[in-house]
Short mmCIF file of N, CA and C in Angstrom, two decimals:
data_model
loop_
_atom_site.label_atom_id
_atom_site.label_comp_id
_atom_site.label_asym_id
_atom_site.label_seq_id
_atom_site.Cartn_x
_atom_site.Cartn_y
_atom_site.Cartn_z
N MET A 267 0.92 5.03 -10.56
CA MET A 267 -0.39 5.04 -9.98
C MET A 267 -1.32 4.32 -10.92
N ALA A 268 -2.20 3.47 -10.53
CA ALA A 268 -3.11 2.66 -11.39
C ALA A 268 -4.58 3.00 -10.92
N LYS A 269 -5.41 3.04 -11.93
CA LYS A 269 -6.79 3.33 -11.50
C LYS A 269 -7.71 2.48 -12.55
N VAL A 270 -8.78 1.82 -12.03
CA VAL A 270 -9.76 1.14 -12.80
C VAL A 270 -10.62 2.20 -13.43
N ILE A 271 -10.68 2.22 -14.65
CA ILE A 271 -11.53 3.33 -15.37
C ILE A 271 -12.74 2.78 -15.84
N ALA A 272 -12.88 1.41 -16.02
CA ALA A 272 -14.19 0.77 -16.59
C ALA A 272 -14.15 -0.73 -16.06
N THR A 273 -15.39 -1.14 -15.99
CA THR A 273 -15.61 -2.61 -15.69
C THR A 273 -16.39 -3.10 -16.95
N THR A 274 -15.85 -4.18 -17.44
CA THR A 274 -16.56 -4.90 -18.50
C THR A 274 -17.15 -6.21 -18.13
N ASP A 275 -17.86 -6.91 -18.92
CA ASP A 275 -18.44 -8.13 -18.59
C ASP A 275 -17.53 -9.28 -18.32
N ASP A 276 -16.25 -9.08 -18.75
CA ASP A 276 -15.22 -10.13 -18.58
C ASP A 276 -13.91 -9.67 -17.97
N GLY A 277 -13.97 -8.44 -17.24
CA GLY A 277 -12.76 -8.01 -16.56
C GLY A 277 -12.84 -6.45 -16.31
N PHE A 278 -11.67 -5.93 -16.20
CA PHE A 278 -11.43 -4.42 -15.93
C PHE A 278 -10.64 -3.82 -16.92
N ILE A 279 -10.75 -2.37 -17.10
CA ILE A 279 -9.89 -1.70 -17.90
C ILE A 279 -9.12 -0.75 -16.87
N VAL A 280 -7.78 -0.88 -16.99
CA VAL A 280 -6.92 -0.17 -16.06
C VAL A 280 -6.04 0.86 -16.74
N ARG A 281 -5.88 2.07 -16.11
CA ARG A 281 -5.00 3.16 -16.60
C ARG A 281 -3.76 3.12 -15.66
N LEU A 282 -2.55 2.99 -16.19
CA LEU A 282 -1.43 3.04 -15.46
C LEU A 282 -0.62 4.33 -15.72
N CYS A 283 -0.34 5.10 -14.81
CA CYS A 283 0.45 6.34 -14.99
C CYS A 283 1.78 6.13 -14.34
N PHE A 284 2.84 6.46 -15.14
CA PHE A 284 4.29 6.31 -14.63
C PHE A 284 5.15 7.38 -15.19
N GLY A 285 6.31 7.43 -14.63
CA GLY A 285 7.29 8.42 -15.06
C GLY A 285 7.39 9.64 -14.14
N HIS A 286 8.40 10.45 -14.50
CA HIS A 286 8.66 11.64 -13.70
C HIS A 286 8.36 12.99 -14.63
N THR A 287 7.64 12.75 -15.60
CA THR A 287 7.40 13.90 -16.51
C THR A 287 5.95 14.48 -16.16
N LYS A 288 5.74 15.72 -16.62
CA LYS A 288 4.44 16.32 -16.37
C LYS A 288 3.88 16.53 -17.81
N PRO A 289 2.87 15.95 -18.12
CA PRO A 289 2.05 14.97 -17.55
C PRO A 289 2.68 13.57 -17.59
N PRO A 290 2.48 12.70 -16.70
CA PRO A 290 3.03 11.40 -16.64
C PRO A 290 2.72 10.51 -17.87
N SER A 291 3.52 9.57 -18.29
CA SER A 291 3.13 8.69 -19.32
C SER A 291 1.96 7.75 -18.82
N ARG A 292 1.23 7.34 -19.85
CA ARG A 292 0.03 6.50 -19.50
C ARG A 292 0.01 5.21 -20.28
N ALA A 293 -0.44 4.22 -19.75
CA ALA A 293 -0.54 2.81 -20.45
C ALA A 293 -1.98 2.26 -19.98
N TYR A 294 -2.45 1.52 -20.90
CA TYR A 294 -3.81 0.93 -20.65
C TYR A 294 -3.75 -0.62 -20.81
N PHE A 295 -4.47 -1.11 -19.84
CA PHE A 295 -4.57 -2.65 -19.89
C PHE A 295 -5.98 -3.18 -19.64
N LYS A 296 -6.24 -4.35 -20.27
CA LYS A 296 -7.49 -4.99 -19.96
C LYS A 296 -7.07 -6.32 -19.17
N ILE A 297 -7.63 -6.41 -17.93
CA ILE A 297 -7.35 -7.50 -17.08
C ILE A 297 -8.55 -8.43 -17.08
N HIS A 298 -8.48 -9.51 -17.70
CA HIS A 298 -9.59 -10.54 -17.73
C HIS A 298 -9.87 -11.27 -16.41
N GLU A 299 -11.05 -11.74 -16.21
CA GLU A 299 -11.42 -12.55 -14.98
C GLU A 299 -10.55 -13.81 -14.87
N SER A 300 -10.03 -14.28 -16.04
CA SER A 300 -9.14 -15.40 -16.10
C SER A 300 -7.78 -15.21 -15.59
N GLY A 301 -7.33 -13.93 -15.50
CA GLY A 301 -6.10 -13.46 -15.06
C GLY A 301 -5.16 -13.09 -16.22
N ALA A 302 -5.60 -13.19 -17.48
CA ALA A 302 -4.91 -12.70 -18.69
C ALA A 302 -4.95 -11.12 -18.77
N VAL A 303 -3.82 -10.56 -19.30
CA VAL A 303 -3.74 -9.12 -19.28
C VAL A 303 -3.36 -8.88 -20.77
N ASP A 304 -4.10 -7.89 -21.36
CA ASP A 304 -3.87 -7.34 -22.64
C ASP A 304 -3.60 -5.94 -22.70
N GLU A 305 -2.57 -5.45 -23.40
CA GLU A 305 -2.29 -4.01 -23.44
C GLU A 305 -3.14 -3.31 -24.46
N LEU A 306 -3.76 -2.26 -24.19
CA LEU A 306 -4.67 -1.58 -25.11
C LEU A 306 -4.13 -0.29 -25.73
N GLU A 307 -4.49 0.09 -26.90
CA GLU A 307 -3.98 1.34 -27.47
C GLU A 307 -5.04 2.41 -26.97
N PHE A 308 -4.52 3.71 -27.08
CA PHE A 308 -5.32 4.84 -26.53
C PHE A 308 -6.72 4.84 -27.29
N GLU A 309 -6.79 4.53 -28.56
CA GLU A 309 -7.98 4.67 -29.34
C GLU A 309 -8.99 3.50 -28.85
N GLN A 310 -8.54 2.50 -28.34
CA GLN A 310 -9.38 1.47 -27.72
C GLN A 310 -10.05 1.87 -26.42
N VAL A 311 -9.55 2.80 -25.72
CA VAL A 311 -10.02 3.29 -24.33
C VAL A 311 -10.81 4.52 -24.41
N ARG A 312 -10.92 5.23 -25.59
CA ARG A 312 -11.66 6.45 -25.82
C ARG A 312 -13.11 6.17 -25.41
N GLN A 313 -13.67 4.94 -25.77
CA GLN A 313 -14.97 4.67 -25.42
C GLN A 313 -15.33 4.74 -24.10
N TYR A 314 -14.33 4.53 -23.12
CA TYR A 314 -14.55 4.59 -21.73
C TYR A 314 -14.44 6.00 -21.13
N GLY A 315 -14.29 7.05 -21.97
CA GLY A 315 -14.25 8.47 -21.42
C GLY A 315 -12.91 8.97 -21.24
N GLU A 316 -11.85 8.27 -21.78
CA GLU A 316 -10.44 8.77 -21.72
C GLU A 316 -10.22 9.81 -22.69
N ARG A 317 -9.54 10.87 -22.42
CA ARG A 317 -9.20 11.94 -23.27
C ARG A 317 -7.63 12.23 -23.28
N PRO A 318 -7.25 12.71 -24.45
CA PRO A 318 -5.68 12.94 -24.58
C PRO A 318 -5.33 14.13 -23.62
N TRP A 319 -4.04 14.18 -23.35
CA TRP A 319 -3.47 15.31 -22.54
C TRP A 319 -3.62 16.59 -23.48
N ARG A 320 -3.78 17.58 -22.88
CA ARG A 320 -3.91 18.93 -23.63
C ARG A 320 -2.57 19.60 -23.68
#
């Protein structure tokens, strides 16, 4: 399952949940308007309100 968690001036920040564990694994990506994709670390997406699993 993917969800756009933030919109920036040059693209989107997306959270991708995957796997069959509870809670599922998460990966974060920045998708630029040019089509380029960068993988982000959790610390980079904290500013958008993401919190760790408890």
